[in-house]
Amino acid sequence: MNITEVRIKLVSDLEDRLRAFCLITIDDEFVVRDLKIIEGPRGFFVAMPSRKITEKCTSCGFKNEVRARYCSNCGRQVTHPVPPANVVGQGIRTRQFADIAHPINADCRDRIEKAVLASFHEERERARQPDYVCRYDEFENSR
Ligand SMILES: [Zn+2]
């Protein structure tokens, strides 16, 4: 698998650890978008596109965030399903996000991360130029 294109959308909100959105094209023919570049305590890392996990309210069926204690639609207390046996003992940390697309081995993750971060640093350099234009959104119109 070759990453043939990377596009970066820099985010300037410094309140948050999110530094950029990015999309990658694989082998010139498959696009994955909404990867995120996060600034962590040990530097930048790439987060795969993810969705928030929701849990259905047993009374009204409304989808609440996993950590919600009360349903935001009907106000009843949310009863959390018992976690499967293999999860018991791993602490009370609840997963809030699930990856939509992700590498299945460390080597692939590494290649994606290197390509994305290299483009990210280039984009930050380019963003200093007065005629800088972000190419991230062009994508929708050009294909
Ligand atoms: Zn409800």
XYZ file of N, CA and C and ligand atoms in Angstrom:
430
model
N 0.841 -1.195 0.000
C 0.000 0.000 0.000
C 0.876 1.244 0.000
N 0.616 2.132 -0.956
C 1.354 3.404 -0.977
C 0.427 4.573 -0.702
N 0.900 5.480 0.107
C 0.141 6.700 0.343
C 0.587 7.690 -0.716
N -0.298 7.957 -1.655
C 0.104 8.752 -2.811
C -0.191 10.233 -2.639
N -1.054 10.574 -1.692
C -1.279 11.985 -1.436
C -1.721 12.190 0.002
N -1.289 13.301 0.569
C -1.728 13.680 1.913
C -2.155 15.140 1.842
N -3.308 15.436 2.372
C -3.737 16.842 2.465
C -3.986 17.195 3.915
N -3.603 18.401 4.252
C -3.640 18.819 5.648
C -4.496 20.076 5.793
N -5.310 20.095 6.815
C -6.054 21.309 7.159
C -5.624 21.707 8.567
N -4.844 22.747 8.651
C -4.340 23.175 9.957
C -5.455 23.765 10.802
N -5.402 23.509 12.085
C -6.394 24.033 13.013
C -5.644 24.942 13.980
N -6.173 26.140 14.178
C -5.389 27.090 14.961
C -5.857 27.257 16.403
N -6.877 26.485 16.779
C -7.398 26.615 18.136
C -6.428 26.008 19.148
N -5.733 26.823 19.852
C -4.696 26.325 20.748
C -5.230 25.857 22.101
N -6.526 26.035 22.314
C -7.145 25.555 23.548
C -7.137 24.032 23.585
N -7.182 23.477 22.383
C -7.358 22.054 22.222
C -6.028 21.445 21.789
N -5.918 20.122 21.854
C -4.665 19.487 21.427
C -4.692 19.113 19.944
N -5.856 19.324 19.304
C -5.982 19.042 17.883
C -5.220 20.082 17.066
N -4.319 19.631 16.202
C -3.519 20.570 15.409
C -3.880 20.587 13.936
N -4.454 19.504 13.431
C -4.824 19.462 12.015
C -5.741 18.288 11.715
N -6.533 18.469 10.648
C -7.253 17.351 10.060
C -6.459 16.927 8.842
N -6.583 15.675 8.448
C -5.896 15.327 7.225
C -6.600 14.212 6.486
N -6.362 14.171 5.177
C -6.883 13.068 4.397
C -5.738 12.425 3.641
N -5.831 11.140 3.435
C -4.789 10.448 2.689
C -5.414 9.723 1.503
N -4.660 9.645 0.414
C -5.083 8.856 -0.735
C -4.166 7.642 -0.805
N -4.777 6.483 -0.940
C -4.017 5.240 -0.999
C -3.993 4.741 -2.437
N -2.797 4.472 -2.935
C -2.600 3.947 -4.290
C -3.365 4.734 -5.354
N -3.404 6.037 -5.205
C -4.066 6.915 -6.179
C -5.549 6.641 -6.378
N -6.158 5.812 -5.527
C -7.553 5.497 -5.827
C -8.472 5.288 -4.626
N -7.961 5.456 -3.413
C -8.859 5.288 -2.267
C -8.523 6.352 -1.232
N -9.547 7.098 -0.816
C -9.322 8.229 0.080
C -9.873 7.933 1.468
N -9.086 8.246 2.473
C -9.563 8.175 3.856
C -9.427 9.574 4.423
N -10.525 10.113 4.960
C -10.443 11.468 5.490
C -10.707 11.507 6.985
N -10.542 12.701 7.534
C -10.780 12.913 8.973
C -9.779 12.209 9.883
N -8.572 12.003 9.393
C -7.513 11.635 10.331
C -7.201 12.911 11.097
N -6.699 12.784 12.311
C -6.402 13.969 13.108
C -4.957 13.947 13.572
N -4.372 15.135 13.618
C -3.038 15.247 14.187
C -3.185 15.903 15.547
N -2.735 15.199 16.559
C -2.901 15.627 17.941
C -1.522 15.926 18.530
N -1.448 16.959 19.318
C -0.186 17.228 20.011
C -0.277 16.630 21.411
N 0.494 15.595 21.632
C 0.491 14.919 22.927
C 1.716 15.304 23.717
N 1.845 14.774 24.916
C 3.006 15.100 25.764
C 4.336 14.684 25.136
N 4.327 13.661 24.255
C 5.570 13.226 23.615
C 5.618 13.598 22.137
N 4.956 14.690 21.786
C 5.017 15.141 20.404
C 3.734 14.861 19.644
N 3.800 15.046 18.331
C 2.614 14.887 17.502
C 2.342 13.424 17.214
N 1.065 13.077 17.161
C 0.711 11.742 16.692
C -0.553 11.803 15.852
N -0.786 10.744 15.111
C -1.916 10.706 14.190
C -3.017 9.830 14.771
N -4.215 10.371 14.827
C -5.367 9.595 15.284
C -6.195 9.214 14.067
N -6.599 7.968 14.012
C -7.391 7.491 12.883
C -8.805 8.059 12.957
N -9.484 8.110 11.808
C -10.860 8.620 11.844
C -11.706 7.764 12.783
N -12.501 8.393 13.598
C -13.265 7.639 14.581
C -14.662 8.217 14.744
N -15.507 7.420 15.336
C -16.854 7.910 15.639
C -17.093 7.710 17.120
N -17.973 8.532 17.634
C -18.318 8.417 19.035
C -19.201 7.194 19.245
N -18.872 6.401 20.238
C -19.703 5.235 20.531
C -20.925 5.703 21.311
N -22.082 5.210 20.926
C -23.295 5.601 21.648
C -23.965 4.362 22.242
N -24.815 4.614 23.202
C -25.542 3.543 23.865
C -27.016 3.918 23.830
N -27.849 2.967 23.427
C -29.275 3.267 23.332
C -29.932 3.268 24.702
N -30.745 4.291 24.937
C -31.532 4.343 26.165
C -32.547 3.198 26.128
N -32.653 2.456 27.246
C -33.568 1.313 27.256
C -35.036 1.752 27.325
N -35.286 3.011 27.718
C -36.666 3.483 27.793
C -37.158 4.057 26.468
N -36.346 4.943 25.871
C -36.851 5.633 24.690
C -36.047 5.340 23.422
N -34.895 4.680 23.551
C -34.120 4.337 22.364
C -33.185 5.426 21.883
N -33.162 6.563 22.578
C -32.277 7.658 22.192
C -30.820 7.236 22.371
N -29.972 7.652 21.430
C -28.557 7.288 21.524
C -27.778 8.307 22.340
N -27.329 7.887 23.498
C -26.562 8.771 24.381
C -25.074 8.465 24.285
N -24.270 9.426 24.724
C -22.838 9.155 24.834
C -22.628 8.039 25.849
N -21.539 7.270 25.660
C -21.343 6.103 26.533
C -21.258 6.440 28.004
N -20.739 7.592 28.312
C -20.547 7.891 29.734
C -21.728 8.594 30.388
N -22.786 8.808 29.600
C -23.940 9.528 30.133
C -24.612 8.731 31.250
N -25.004 9.400 32.316
C -25.682 8.707 33.413
C -27.186 8.821 33.264
N -27.598 9.921 32.616
C -29.022 10.121 32.388
C -29.261 10.344 30.908
N -30.364 9.841 30.407
C -30.697 9.988 28.999
C -30.956 11.463 28.685
N -30.343 11.978 27.632
C -30.564 13.398 27.336
C -31.864 13.628 26.589
N -32.603 12.583 26.294
C -33.903 12.744 25.661
C -35.051 12.607 26.657
N -35.051 11.534 27.480
C -36.169 11.315 28.391
C -35.783 11.546 29.854
N -34.495 11.704 30.134
C -34.071 12.034 31.493
C -33.970 10.866 32.450
N -34.309 9.667 31.981
C -34.205 8.509 32.883
C -32.755 8.083 33.039
N -32.501 7.418 34.148
C -31.150 6.939 34.390
C -30.798 5.871 33.348
N -29.590 5.965 32.811
C -29.162 5.000 31.794
C -28.570 3.782 32.478
N -29.095 2.614 32.151
C -28.507 1.396 32.701
C -27.475 0.879 31.711
N -26.235 0.795 32.180
C -25.163 0.360 31.288
C -25.115 -1.154 31.205
N -24.953 -1.676 30.002
C -24.865 -3.135 29.861
C -23.618 -3.659 30.564
N -23.698 -4.885 31.033
C -22.553 -5.507 31.700
C -21.473 -5.767 30.640
N -20.233 -5.315 30.891
C -19.184 -5.531 29.892
C -18.875 -7.015 29.735
N -18.459 -7.431 28.520
C -18.132 -8.847 28.317
C -16.989 -9.293 29.231
N -16.958 -10.590 29.510
C -16.030 -11.146 30.497
C -14.573 -10.752 30.264
N -14.162 -10.692 29.000
C -12.745 -10.417 28.741
C -12.371 -8.952 28.993
N -13.350 -8.125 29.237
C -13.070 -6.715 29.508
C -13.017 -6.462 31.016
N -13.702 -7.319 31.764
C -13.725 -7.165 33.213
C -12.302 -7.268 33.759
N -11.959 -6.394 34.642
C -10.621 -6.439 35.219
C -9.683 -5.453 34.562
N -10.105 -4.842 33.471
C -9.261 -3.848 32.814
C -9.559 -2.437 33.325
N -10.242 -2.374 34.447
C -10.521 -1.060 35.004
C -11.838 -0.507 34.506
N -12.155 0.690 34.949
C -13.465 1.250 34.634
C -13.423 2.189 33.438
N -12.254 2.279 32.787
C -12.133 3.167 31.639
C -13.068 2.693 30.529
N -13.971 3.557 30.110
C -14.906 3.202 29.058
C -14.433 3.778 27.734
N -14.426 2.947 26.719
C -14.067 3.440 25.399
C -15.149 4.388 24.890
N -14.740 5.569 24.438
C -15.717 6.534 23.954
C -15.731 6.624 22.439
N -14.647 6.208 21.812
C -14.523 6.319 20.370
C -14.134 4.980 19.753
N -14.611 4.741 18.540
C -14.212 3.549 17.802
C -13.637 3.988 16.463
N -12.514 3.420 16.065
C -11.913 3.766 14.779
C -12.794 3.301 13.628
N -12.896 4.134 12.604
C -13.667 3.774 11.412
C -12.756 3.067 10.401
N -11.535 3.568 10.277
C -10.546 2.958 9.383
C -9.227 2.998 10.124
N -8.491 1.914 10.078
C -7.234 1.895 10.838
C -6.296 0.817 10.335
N -4.981 1.009 10.525
C -4.025 -0.016 10.123
C -4.122 -1.198 11.082
N -3.754 -2.387 10.590
C -3.819 -3.546 11.481
C -2.447 -3.976 11.973
N -1.412 -3.282 11.568
C -0.109 -3.608 12.156
C 0.725 -2.341 12.359
N 1.761 -2.481 13.178
C 2.559 -1.331 13.581
C 3.330 -0.732 12.407
N 3.744 -1.578 11.474
C 4.505 -1.107 10.324
C 3.669 -0.160 9.461
N 2.436 -0.556 9.239
C 1.540 0.265 8.428
C 1.212 1.567 9.155
N 0.941 1.462 10.437
C 0.667 2.661 11.239
C 1.844 3.638 11.142
N 3.027 3.075 11.214
C 4.244 3.856 11.144
C 4.371 4.609 9.823
N 4.089 3.906 8.725
C 4.195 4.536 7.404
C 3.181 5.658 7.247
N 1.952 5.411 7.720
C 0.920 6.443 7.629
C 1.344 7.651 8.455
N 1.797 7.373 9.672
C 2.156 8.462 10.575
C 3.314 9.301 10.010
N 4.322 8.630 9.459
C 5.461 9.348 8.889
C 5.035 10.237 7.734
N 4.213 9.673 6.828
C 3.771 10.434 5.658
C 2.929 11.634 6.087
N 2.030 11.392 7.027
C 1.129 12.448 7.471
C 1.893 13.551 8.214
N 2.773 13.154 9.105
C 3.494 14.167 9.888
C 4.469 14.967 9.016
N 5.071 14.302 8.012
C 5.959 15.030 7.098
C 5.169 16.116 6.367
N 3.985 15.748 5.873
C 3.142 16.727 5.178
C 2.673 17.827 6.125
N 2.391 17.434 7.342
C 1.940 18.390 8.349
C 3.007 19.468 8.575
N 4.259 19.038 8.715
C 5.331 20.011 8.951
C 5.557 20.889 7.718
N 5.458 20.302 6.532
C 5.550 21.092 5.291
C 4.433 22.127 5.225
N 3.226 21.668 5.596
C 2.069 22.558 5.531
C 2.251 23.732 6.496
N 2.806 23.458 7.658
C 3.032 24.533 8.629
C 4.035 25.554 8.078
N 5.038 25.053 7.347
C 5.993 25.953 6.710
C 5.297 26.807 5.655
N 4.509 26.119 4.797
C 3.818 26.822 3.709
C 2.834 27.848 4.259
N 2.228 27.544 5.410
C 1.222 28.429 5.991
C 1.814 29.778 6.411
N 3.131 29.841 6.502
C 3.762 31.114 6.862
C 3.840 32.068 5.681
N 3.698 31.524 4.471
C 3.760 32.368 3.268
C 2.472 33.186 3.163
N 2.611 34.422 2.681
C 1.425 35.282 2.586
C 0.385 34.775 1.584
N 0.809 34.034 0.574
C -0.150 33.567 -0.443
C -0.621 32.135 -0.176
N -0.521 31.711 1.068
C -0.880 30.330 1.428
C -2.366 30.043 1.202
N -2.630 28.928 0.547
C -4.003 28.461 0.381
C -4.076 27.008 0.844
N -5.028 26.730 1.704
C -5.209 25.354 2.167
C -5.893 24.543 1.067
N -5.327 23.390 0.718
C -5.872 22.598 -0.385
C -6.837 21.508 0.082
N -7.066 21.427 1.343
C -7.874 20.336 1.888
C -9.291 20.297 1.302
N -9.932 21.459 1.243
C -11.323 21.482 0.829
C -11.530 21.433 -0.685
N -10.458 21.781 -1.430
C -10.501 21.686 -2.884
C -10.935 20.298 -3.314
N -10.549 19.343 -2.522
C -10.735 17.949 -2.849
C -12.165 17.617 -3.269
N -13.110 18.163 -2.527
C -14.525 17.873 -2.785
C -14.929 18.310 -4.182
N -14.390 19.436 -4.636
C -14.791 19.960 -5.935
C -14.057 19.283 -7.086
N -12.809 18.887 -6.831
C -11.996 18.405 -7.940
C -12.284 16.945 -8.312
N -12.970 16.209 -7.459
C -13.234 14.808 -7.831
C -14.685 14.433 -7.660
Zn -34.307 7.889 27.118
